[in-house]
Structures are given as C-alpha cells and as structure tokens.
XYZ file of C-alpha atoms in Angstrom:
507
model
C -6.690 1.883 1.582
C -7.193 4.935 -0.874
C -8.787 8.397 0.673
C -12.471 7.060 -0.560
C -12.395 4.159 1.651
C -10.639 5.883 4.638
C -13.497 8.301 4.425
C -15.990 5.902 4.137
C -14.158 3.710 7.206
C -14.280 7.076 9.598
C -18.561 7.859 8.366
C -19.441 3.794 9.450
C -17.205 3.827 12.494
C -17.202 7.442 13.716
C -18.449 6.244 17.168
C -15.643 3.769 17.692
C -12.887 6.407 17.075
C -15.153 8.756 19.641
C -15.388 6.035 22.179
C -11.116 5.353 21.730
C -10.450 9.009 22.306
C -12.666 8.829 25.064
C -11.670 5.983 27.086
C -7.981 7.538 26.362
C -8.838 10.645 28.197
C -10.650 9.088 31.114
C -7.608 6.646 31.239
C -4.843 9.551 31.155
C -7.248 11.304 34.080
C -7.060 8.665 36.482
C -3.261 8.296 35.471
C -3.104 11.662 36.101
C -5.020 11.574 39.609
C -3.215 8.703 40.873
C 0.196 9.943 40.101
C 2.591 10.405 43.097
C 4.470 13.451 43.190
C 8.433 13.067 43.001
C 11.022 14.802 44.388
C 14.008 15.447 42.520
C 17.487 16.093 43.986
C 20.563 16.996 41.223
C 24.229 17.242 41.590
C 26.431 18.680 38.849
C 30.452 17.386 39.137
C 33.320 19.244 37.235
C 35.628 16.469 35.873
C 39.487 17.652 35.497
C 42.597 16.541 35.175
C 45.487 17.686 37.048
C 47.995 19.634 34.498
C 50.749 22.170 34.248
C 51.025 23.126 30.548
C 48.531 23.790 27.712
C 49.844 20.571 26.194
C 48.856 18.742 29.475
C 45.158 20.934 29.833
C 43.871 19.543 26.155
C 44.762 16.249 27.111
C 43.588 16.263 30.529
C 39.731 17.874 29.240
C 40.192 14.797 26.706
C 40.714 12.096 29.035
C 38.235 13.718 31.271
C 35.646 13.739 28.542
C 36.329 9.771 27.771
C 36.822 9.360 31.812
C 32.965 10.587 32.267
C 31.487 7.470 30.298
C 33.217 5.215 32.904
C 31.356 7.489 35.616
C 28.041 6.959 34.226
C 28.036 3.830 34.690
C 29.984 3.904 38.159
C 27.442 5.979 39.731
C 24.551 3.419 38.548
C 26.402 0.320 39.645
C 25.849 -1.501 43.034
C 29.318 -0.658 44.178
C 28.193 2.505 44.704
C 25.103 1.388 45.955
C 26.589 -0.913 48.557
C 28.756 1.899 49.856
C 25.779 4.029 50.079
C 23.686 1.440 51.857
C 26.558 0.554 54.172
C 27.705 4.402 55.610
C 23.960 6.387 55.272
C 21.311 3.722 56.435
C 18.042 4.833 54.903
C 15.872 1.552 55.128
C 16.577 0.922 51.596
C 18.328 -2.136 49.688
C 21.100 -2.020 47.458
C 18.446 -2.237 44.532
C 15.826 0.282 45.825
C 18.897 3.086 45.773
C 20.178 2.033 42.458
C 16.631 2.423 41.283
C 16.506 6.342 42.422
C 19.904 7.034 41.279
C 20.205 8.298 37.327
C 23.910 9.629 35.386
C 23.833 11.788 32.550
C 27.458 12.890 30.716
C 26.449 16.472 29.391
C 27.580 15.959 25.827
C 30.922 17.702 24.889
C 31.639 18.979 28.270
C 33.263 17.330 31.409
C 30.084 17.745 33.219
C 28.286 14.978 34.835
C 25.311 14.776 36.027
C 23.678 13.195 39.211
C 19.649 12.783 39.950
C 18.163 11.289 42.768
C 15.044 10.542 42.175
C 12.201 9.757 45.597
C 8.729 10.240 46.776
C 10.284 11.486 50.100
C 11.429 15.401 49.664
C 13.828 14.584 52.998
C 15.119 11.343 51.639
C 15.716 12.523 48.458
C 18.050 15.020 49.488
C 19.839 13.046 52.322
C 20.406 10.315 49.383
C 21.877 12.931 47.518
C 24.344 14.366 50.013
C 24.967 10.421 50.466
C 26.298 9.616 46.828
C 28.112 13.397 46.835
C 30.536 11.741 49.290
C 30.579 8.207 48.185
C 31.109 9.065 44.508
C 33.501 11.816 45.283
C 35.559 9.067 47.865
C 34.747 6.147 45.313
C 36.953 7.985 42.091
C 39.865 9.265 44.077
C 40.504 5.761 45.179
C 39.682 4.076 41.518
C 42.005 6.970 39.920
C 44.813 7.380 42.412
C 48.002 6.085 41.866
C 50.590 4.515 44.201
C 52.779 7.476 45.273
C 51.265 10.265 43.760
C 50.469 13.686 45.658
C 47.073 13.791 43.840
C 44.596 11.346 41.838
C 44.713 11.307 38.105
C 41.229 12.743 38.232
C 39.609 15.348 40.019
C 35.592 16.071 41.020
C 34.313 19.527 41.795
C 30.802 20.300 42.827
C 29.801 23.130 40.641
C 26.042 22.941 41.133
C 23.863 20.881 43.752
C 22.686 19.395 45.371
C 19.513 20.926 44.253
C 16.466 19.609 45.517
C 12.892 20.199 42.873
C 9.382 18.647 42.731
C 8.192 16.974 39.658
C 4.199 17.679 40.075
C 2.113 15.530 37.979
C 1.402 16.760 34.239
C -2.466 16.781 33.508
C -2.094 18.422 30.027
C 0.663 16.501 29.282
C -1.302 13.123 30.154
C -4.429 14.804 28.703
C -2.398 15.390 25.103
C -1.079 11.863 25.366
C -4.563 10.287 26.507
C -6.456 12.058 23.173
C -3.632 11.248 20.724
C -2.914 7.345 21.807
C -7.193 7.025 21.772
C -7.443 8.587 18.353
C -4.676 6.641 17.055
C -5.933 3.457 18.400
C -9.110 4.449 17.106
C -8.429 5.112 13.416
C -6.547 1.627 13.340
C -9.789 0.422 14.511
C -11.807 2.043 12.081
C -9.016 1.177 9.468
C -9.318 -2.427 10.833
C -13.155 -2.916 10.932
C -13.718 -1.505 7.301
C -10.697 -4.241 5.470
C -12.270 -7.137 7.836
C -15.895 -6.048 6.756
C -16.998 -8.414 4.185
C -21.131 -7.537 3.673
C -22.343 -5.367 1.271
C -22.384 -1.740 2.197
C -22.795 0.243 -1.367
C -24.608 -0.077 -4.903
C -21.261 -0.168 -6.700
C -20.907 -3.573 -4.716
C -23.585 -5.207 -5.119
C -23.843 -4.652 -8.567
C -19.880 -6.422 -9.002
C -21.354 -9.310 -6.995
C -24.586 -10.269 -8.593
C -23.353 -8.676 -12.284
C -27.375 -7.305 -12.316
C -28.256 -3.761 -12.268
C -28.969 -2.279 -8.823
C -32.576 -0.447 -9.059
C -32.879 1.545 -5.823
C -30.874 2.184 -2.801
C -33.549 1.903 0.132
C -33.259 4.308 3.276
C -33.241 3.469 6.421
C -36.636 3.711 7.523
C -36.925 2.931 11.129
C -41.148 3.348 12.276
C -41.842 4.332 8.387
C -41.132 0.441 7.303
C -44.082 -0.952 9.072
C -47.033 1.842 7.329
C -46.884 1.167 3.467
C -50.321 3.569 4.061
C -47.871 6.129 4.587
C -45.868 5.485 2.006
C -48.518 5.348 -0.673
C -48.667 8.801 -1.585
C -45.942 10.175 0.569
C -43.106 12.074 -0.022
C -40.518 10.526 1.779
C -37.081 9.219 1.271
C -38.429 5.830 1.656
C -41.593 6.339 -0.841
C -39.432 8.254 -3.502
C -37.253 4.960 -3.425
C -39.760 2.658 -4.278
C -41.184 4.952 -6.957
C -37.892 5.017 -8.351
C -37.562 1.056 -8.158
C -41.175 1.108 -9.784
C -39.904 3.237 -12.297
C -36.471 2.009 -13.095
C -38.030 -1.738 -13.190
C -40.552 -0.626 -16.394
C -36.806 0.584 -18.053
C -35.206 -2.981 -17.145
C -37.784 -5.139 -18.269
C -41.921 -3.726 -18.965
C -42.824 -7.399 -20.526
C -42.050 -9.027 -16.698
C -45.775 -9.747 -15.332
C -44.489 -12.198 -12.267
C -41.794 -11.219 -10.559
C -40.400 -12.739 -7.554
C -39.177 -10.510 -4.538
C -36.419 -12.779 -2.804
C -33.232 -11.937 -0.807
C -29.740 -14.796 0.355
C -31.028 -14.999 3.803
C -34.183 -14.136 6.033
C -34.240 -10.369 7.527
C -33.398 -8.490 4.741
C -36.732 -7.121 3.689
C -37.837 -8.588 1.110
C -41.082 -8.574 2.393
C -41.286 -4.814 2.825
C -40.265 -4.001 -0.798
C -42.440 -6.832 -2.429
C -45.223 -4.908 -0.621
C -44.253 -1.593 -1.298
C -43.315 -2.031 -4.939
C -47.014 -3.222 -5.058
C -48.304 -0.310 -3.402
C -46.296 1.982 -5.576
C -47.131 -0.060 -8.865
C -50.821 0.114 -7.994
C -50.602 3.872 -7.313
C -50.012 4.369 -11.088
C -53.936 2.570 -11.956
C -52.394 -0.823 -12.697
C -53.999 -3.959 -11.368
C -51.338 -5.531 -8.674
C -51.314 -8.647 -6.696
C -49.730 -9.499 -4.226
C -48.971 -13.271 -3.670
C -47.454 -14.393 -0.097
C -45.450 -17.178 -0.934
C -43.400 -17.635 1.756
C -45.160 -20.325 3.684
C -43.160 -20.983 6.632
C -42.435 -17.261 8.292
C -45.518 -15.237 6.464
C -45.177 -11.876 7.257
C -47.724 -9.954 4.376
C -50.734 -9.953 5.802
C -50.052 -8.527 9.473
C -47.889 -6.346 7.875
C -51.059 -4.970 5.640
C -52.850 -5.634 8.805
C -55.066 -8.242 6.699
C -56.858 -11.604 7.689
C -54.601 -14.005 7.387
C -56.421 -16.817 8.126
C -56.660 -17.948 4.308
C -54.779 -17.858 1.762
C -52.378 -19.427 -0.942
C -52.214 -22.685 0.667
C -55.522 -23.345 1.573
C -56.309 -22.422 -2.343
C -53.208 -25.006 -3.356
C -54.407 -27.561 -1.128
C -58.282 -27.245 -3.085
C -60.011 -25.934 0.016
C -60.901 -22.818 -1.235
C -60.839 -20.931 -4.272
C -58.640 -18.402 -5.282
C -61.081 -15.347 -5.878
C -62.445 -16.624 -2.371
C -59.222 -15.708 -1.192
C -58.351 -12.457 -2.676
C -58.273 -9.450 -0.298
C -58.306 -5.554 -1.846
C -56.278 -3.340 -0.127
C -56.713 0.600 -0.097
C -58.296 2.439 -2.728
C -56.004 1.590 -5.335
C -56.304 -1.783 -7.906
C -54.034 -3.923 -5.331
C -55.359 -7.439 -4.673
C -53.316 -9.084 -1.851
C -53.461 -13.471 -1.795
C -51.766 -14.216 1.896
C -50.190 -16.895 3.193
C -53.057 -18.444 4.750
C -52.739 -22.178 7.028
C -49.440 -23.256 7.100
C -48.728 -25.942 5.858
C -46.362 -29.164 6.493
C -45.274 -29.491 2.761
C -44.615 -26.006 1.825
C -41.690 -26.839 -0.981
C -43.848 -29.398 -2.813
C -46.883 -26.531 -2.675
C -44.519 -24.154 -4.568
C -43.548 -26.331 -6.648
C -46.992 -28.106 -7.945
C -48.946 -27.898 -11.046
C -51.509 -26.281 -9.151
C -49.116 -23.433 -7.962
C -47.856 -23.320 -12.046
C -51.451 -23.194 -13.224
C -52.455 -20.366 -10.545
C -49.757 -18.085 -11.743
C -50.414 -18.974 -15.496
C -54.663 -18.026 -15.174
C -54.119 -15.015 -12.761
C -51.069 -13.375 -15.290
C -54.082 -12.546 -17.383
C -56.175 -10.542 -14.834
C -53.872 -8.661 -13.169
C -50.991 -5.572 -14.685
C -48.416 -7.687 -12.355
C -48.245 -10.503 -9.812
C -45.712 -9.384 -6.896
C -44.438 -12.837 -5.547
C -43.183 -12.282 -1.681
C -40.566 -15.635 -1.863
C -38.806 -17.092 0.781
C -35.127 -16.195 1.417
C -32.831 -18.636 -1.207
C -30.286 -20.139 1.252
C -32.032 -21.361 3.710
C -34.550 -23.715 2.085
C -35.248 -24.512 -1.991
C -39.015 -22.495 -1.545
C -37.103 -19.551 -2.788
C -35.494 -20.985 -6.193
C -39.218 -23.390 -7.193
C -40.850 -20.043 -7.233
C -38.245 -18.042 -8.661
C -38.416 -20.717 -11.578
C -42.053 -20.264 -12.087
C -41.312 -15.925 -11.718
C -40.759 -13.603 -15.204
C -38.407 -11.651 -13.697
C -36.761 -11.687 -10.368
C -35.769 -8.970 -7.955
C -32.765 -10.030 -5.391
C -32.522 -7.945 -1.611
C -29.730 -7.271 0.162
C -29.607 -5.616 3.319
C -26.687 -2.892 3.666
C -24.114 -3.847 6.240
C -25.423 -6.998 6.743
C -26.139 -9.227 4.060
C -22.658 -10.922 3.009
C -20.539 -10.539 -0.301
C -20.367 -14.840 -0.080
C -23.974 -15.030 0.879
C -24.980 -12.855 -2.316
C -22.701 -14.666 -4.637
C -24.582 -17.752 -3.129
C -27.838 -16.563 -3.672
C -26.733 -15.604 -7.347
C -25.698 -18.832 -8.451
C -28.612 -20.630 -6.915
C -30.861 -18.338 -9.787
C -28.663 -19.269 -12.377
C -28.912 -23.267 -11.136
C -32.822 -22.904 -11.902
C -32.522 -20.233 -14.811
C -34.341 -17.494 -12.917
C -33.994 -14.273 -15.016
C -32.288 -11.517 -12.085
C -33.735 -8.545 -13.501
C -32.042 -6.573 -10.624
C -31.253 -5.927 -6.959
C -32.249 -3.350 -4.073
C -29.756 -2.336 -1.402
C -32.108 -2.222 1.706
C -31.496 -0.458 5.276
C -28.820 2.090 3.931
C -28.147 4.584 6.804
C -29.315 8.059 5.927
C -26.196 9.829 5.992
C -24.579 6.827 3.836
C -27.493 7.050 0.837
C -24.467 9.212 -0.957
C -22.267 7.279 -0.642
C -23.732 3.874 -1.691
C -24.771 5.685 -5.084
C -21.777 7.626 -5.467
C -19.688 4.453 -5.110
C -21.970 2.677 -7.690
C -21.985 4.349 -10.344
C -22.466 2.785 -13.957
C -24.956 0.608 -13.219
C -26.802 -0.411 -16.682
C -30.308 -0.193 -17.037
C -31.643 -1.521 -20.737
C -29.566 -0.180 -23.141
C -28.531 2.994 -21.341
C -25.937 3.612 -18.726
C -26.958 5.669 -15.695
C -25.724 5.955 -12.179
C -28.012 3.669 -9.802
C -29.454 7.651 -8.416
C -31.452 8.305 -11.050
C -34.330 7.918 -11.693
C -35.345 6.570 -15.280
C -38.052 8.332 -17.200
C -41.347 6.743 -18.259
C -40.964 4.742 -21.768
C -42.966 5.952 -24.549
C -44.580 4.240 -26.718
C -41.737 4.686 -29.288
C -39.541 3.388 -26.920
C -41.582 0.425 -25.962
C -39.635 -3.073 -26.734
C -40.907 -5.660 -28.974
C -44.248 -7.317 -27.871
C -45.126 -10.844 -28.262
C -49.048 -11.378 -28.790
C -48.950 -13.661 -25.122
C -47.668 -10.161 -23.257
C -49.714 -7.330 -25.074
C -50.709 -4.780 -22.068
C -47.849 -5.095 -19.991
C -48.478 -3.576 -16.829
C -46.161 -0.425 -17.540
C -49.091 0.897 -19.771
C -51.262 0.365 -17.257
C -53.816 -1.046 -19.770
C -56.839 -3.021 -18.744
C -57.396 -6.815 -19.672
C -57.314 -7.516 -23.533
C -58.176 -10.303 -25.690
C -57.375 -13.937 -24.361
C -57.501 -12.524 -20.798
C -60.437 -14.362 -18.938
C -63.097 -11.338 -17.235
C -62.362 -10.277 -13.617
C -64.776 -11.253 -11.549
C -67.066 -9.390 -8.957
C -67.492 -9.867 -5.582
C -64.315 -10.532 -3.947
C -63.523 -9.879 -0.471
C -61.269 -7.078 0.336
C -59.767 -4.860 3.214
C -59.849 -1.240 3.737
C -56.584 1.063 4.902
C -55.034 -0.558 7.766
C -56.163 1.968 9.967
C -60.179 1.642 8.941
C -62.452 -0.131 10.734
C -63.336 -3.949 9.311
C -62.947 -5.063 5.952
C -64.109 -3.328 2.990
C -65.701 -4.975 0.112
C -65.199 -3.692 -3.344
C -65.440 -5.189 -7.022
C -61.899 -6.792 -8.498
C-alpha cells in the first residue's frame, strides 16, 4: 500500500484507530488497577574454586564460570524444591515454590543470582532464607568428593537476601496500552481499506465504467431533501450540480433525453435527476422532468407535488399528458410524476406509447430528465435507458460496489444505451479532495481536464455539428423551432414547495 492509500486508509477510518487506542488504554488501566503488588527477595552467591597457585585460580574462575550454568538450572529444578518443601513448610507444593523461584548467571562473572518472587512480603523472605540453605547444602554435597577436606566448589553470600517491592507500573501499562491500540488500529485501518471493494473516488469510477465522471456530489445531509434551496444557492451541493449541468453541455449538447439511473436502489439517482433539472431550468431552458420509476416513485414528494397522476395513468390512456404536467417554481421546469402504480410497470416502459411520448414531447421541451429505475434489480432501468439520448450512471461513494458498477455498465452496453457519464454521490466533505485529486484525467469531449473543473460554456464556434432533427439543443437555451408542435396553455402546475396550493401558470 503506497503513502496515497495509507493516507487515504487513516482519513476513512480515523475513528477506528481512535477507538483501538482507546480501548487499549482503558484495557492497560484496569490491568493496571487490578495488578497485585509483588514482593521481591534476591540473593547474590560468589562461585569459587578452591586453589593454591595462579595456574590453579584461572582454572578454578573457569570451571566456576561453566559450573554456574549447571546452577541455574539446579536452583529451578524440583530437587531443590522438594528439599525446600520438606525442611521450611510454607503451605506451598513443590510446583507453587518452583514457580517463585528465578536463576540468573551474571554474564562473565561467577555470580549467580537468586529471586524469590511472592505476593507475601514475610513469605517471600522466609522462602529466601529457605533456598540460601538448601542451595548452599544441595552443591557441597553434588560437588564434594569422597575424602576430600573441602568440595570442589565453593558458595559465598556476597549480597542478600534483599527483600524489594515491585509496585505496579501505570505509565509503563499506559505506554504499552496506547502503542498495542494504535498498532492494532492502523492494521485495522490498513485491513478495512485492501478489503474495501465499493467505489470511494472519481479516479475509480471512471476505470470502472471507462465514461467520464461529471461531478463529485457532497455529502449533503438535510440540504438533499430542498432542491428550493439549491436552486439559486451557493452551496457545495448546488455548485455541484451546476458543474454537472455545465460539464454535461461539454460531453454531449445534442442529448435532449437523458436517463438518470444508478446499479442498485439508494444511490440517488433521484436527487440528481431532480436537481440537474432544477439547475438546467435555472439557465431559461424548458426542462421536464419524467418519473419513470414506477415501482418506488420518489419525485413528486420529494418536489412536494401531487402525485396522484402521472406517467402511468397517461400510458395506460386515462389521461392525457398535458393533463398531467405539473410546473414547478418560477423557472421553465415541467415535472410528469409517477402517478397510479401500476401492475405491469416493465411492459409500460417499454410500449409504443411510452416511445411515442418521448418522441412528441423532445420537441417542446430544451431536455427531458428521465428519473429510471436502478439497472440490477429489475429490466425498467435498461427499456428506458434504450429509449434515452444520453445516459447518466450514479454511484454512491463508499457504497455502491466496483462489481455492481461493472454490472450496471455492461447491462447499457447489452441495450446500446449511450453512457454519456457518471456522478459520484454522498462523498464525505472532508474526502471531496481526495476523490478529485485521485481522478484526475478524466476526458470530457475532446479535452482532458481533471473531474474538478468546471468546463466553460461552448460558443457558438465551438458548437458540434447539428443535424436538422436536433437544431436548438437545450444548451442554447433556444425556444421551439420549426417542426416542433406549439406548447400549449393551460397546464396545471405547482408553486415552491413551501407555497401554499398549486400554482397555475402557462407551459
């Protein structure tokens, strides 16, 4: 993992390597409260070897130093233990005093040392005192030799039996507690960021789906559901639908339908079909809005509109479409809900009747804004994309998988829908940065750009090649032209969300 992605690991999962270091303080302080004082009790022995000459000293200190290994483990063995047990009853086992008993050769010396080790201050020094005698008694019997004045071997107390307490160490277990949780921590972090398989920056999505990525989208928490806020704001949020407005008339101006759709429901789709509207419609173009997902419609309450009718009552030849159309706020934006829904909802979408209504409203309105169903789930999604210009994919940052895009892509390309590019959705503030700065290079037209910037307006000049069929496109914001059937009067529409009652106004 390079320093990019260790920095990005640590800015998602900041609060799991805070609540590691945490929980390994809080566990060192009730280590640390808990812990039982011990008492320490240490005996230092002189090993030597009996000799007259210099000759006989150097050897002596040699054997002595090889002796001492031997000793070591003498003093730890149950031998030892047994004796103890047997002469100095203390209510312990053989095991319990080999336990409290430690041996420790002092390196290039003939010093060894003995530690006694109890929770008992008193029984830690009679112990000691205990294995003083038995050790000392214990060697000259191992090292003496059948008529010899003296034992090969000799043990002097220099030091000792010297009895300390070992207090508990809160800074010590502290220390331990912060580094062990900020280790574990880190590997968490580490951990959660290789396993993490969704789509967290620009630069991703853009390598999945191969189509340019045309805004990063905020976080917006209460700001998502008031588009009247929005329109004409200055927010984060606005500024990123102005700049998917504005980078969408650089992709493609001659797109009049385009499809909003994202890989699975709860990415919201439905929030940037609607805002895109609102911010196209801000700029004098005539918008509309089309609710086409029939199954979970979710336009009209956000708009706060009627609901009642809509799209599928005008499929099913109930009503009639400009019966049906619903103005919203004081811009050009025309908004055809959802309306009854219905028990065939694929075969709506995918009727003549649905082809035709597309076909005879492209010529009264700048550009239709299709709200389609998510493309995994059910085929609703893919029969409108078919019928769409253009189509814009959602994914939802953090959430919405690599394998669920992929999936969503190939089910466009299985019905020839033209992806005219993607919106990261949901980005966390603090990571809007980093999901541009890690996708940079996305293409837009014929010019490369990072996905942050925002496009300027096409000129004229700059205007692609127009077919007679898409003169006007709604990027020019020009009004209905020859071949375009007259707008008619006296359709029903809906104030702000926040007036009272609908408000009628011309189309």
């Amino acid at each position: 993992m390079n320093g990019g992605s260790s920095l990005r690991a640590l800015r998602r999962s900041w609060w799991l390597v805070l609540v590691a270091v945490i929980s390994g303080l809080g566990i060192a302080g009730v280590v640390t409260t808990r812990e039982v004082p011990q008492y320490v009790t240490t005996t230092t022995f002189f090993v030597t070897t009996p000799g007259k000459g210099t000759t006989d000293v150097m050897q002596g200190s040699t054997f002595s130093r090889e002796r001492i290994k031997s000793y070591v483990d003498l003093v730890r063995g149950d031998r030892l233990a047994g004796m103890v047990a047997g002469e100095h009853p203390m209510g312990l086992s053989v095991q319990q005093i080999q336990e409290r008993i430690t041996a420790q050769a002092v390196r290039d010396t003939v010093l060894l040392t003995v530690t006694i080790t109890d929770v008992d201050q008193a029984r830690s020094e009679r112990l000691a005192h205990a294995v003083l005698g038995e050790f000392t008694a214990l060697v000259e019997t191992l090292e003496g030799s059948p008529g010899a004045d003296s034992p090969a071997v000799k043990l002097e107390v220099i030091a000792g039996p010297t009895p300390v307490t070992v207090t508990s160490r809160p800074l010590r277990n502290l220390g331990l507690g912060l580094l062990a949780g900020l280790l574990v921590g880190l590997a968490a972090a580490m951990l959660r960021e290789t396993l993490d398989k969704t789509v967290r920056t620009s630069g991703m999505l853009l390598e999945t789906t191969g189509a340019p990525v045309l805004a990063v989208v905020p976080h917006q928490g209460s700001m998502a559901r008031k588009p009247a806020l929005l329109r004409g704001g200055s927010t984060p949020g606005a500024e990123s639908f102005r700049q998917l407005r504005t980078n969408l008339r650089c992709v493609d101006p001659s797109v009049r339908i385009l499809a909003v759709t994202s890989a699975i429901p709860g990415e919201g789709r439905s929030i940037t079909a609607a805002n895109l509207a609102v911010m196209v419609a801000e700029t004098g173009s005539r918008v509309l809005l089309l609710e086409a997902d029939l199954r979970r419609p979710r336009i009209a309450n956000y708009l706060r509109l009627p609901g009642r009718t809509g799209l599928s009552d005008v499929l099913a030849g109930r009503i009639d479409v400009s019966d049906a159309l619903q103005q919203w706020g004081k811009h050009p934006l025309w908004v055809l809900p959802c309306g009854a829904t219905p028990s065939n909802p694929s075969e709506l979408l995918g009727s003549g009747k649905m082809a035709t209504l597309l076909e005879s409203e492209r010529w009264n309105f700048d550009l239709i804004v299709i709200d389609t169903p998510a493309l995994l789930p059910l085929t609703d999604g893919a029969v409108v994309a078919q019928a769409a210009d253009g189509v814009i994919l959602v994914a939802r940052a953090n959430m919405t998988g690599q394998e669920e895009v992929r999936a969503a892509s190939a089910a466009l390309r299985t019905v020839h829908a033209q992806v005219v590019g993607c919106v990261l959705n949901d980005v966390g503030r603090r990571d809007v940065g980093l999901a541009y700065r890690y996708g940079v290079g996305v293409r837009i037209g014929v010019r490369s750009r990072s996905a942050g910037e925002v496009l300027p307006l096409p000129t004229a000049a700059q205007a692609p090649d127009q077919t007679p069929d898409r003169a006007g496109t709604w990027w020019q914001g020009t009004a209905p032209s020859d071949g375009r059937r007259p707008v008619e009067a006296g359709v029903k529409g809906a104030g702000d969300p926040g007036a009272e009652g609908p408000r009628t106004s011309a189309r």
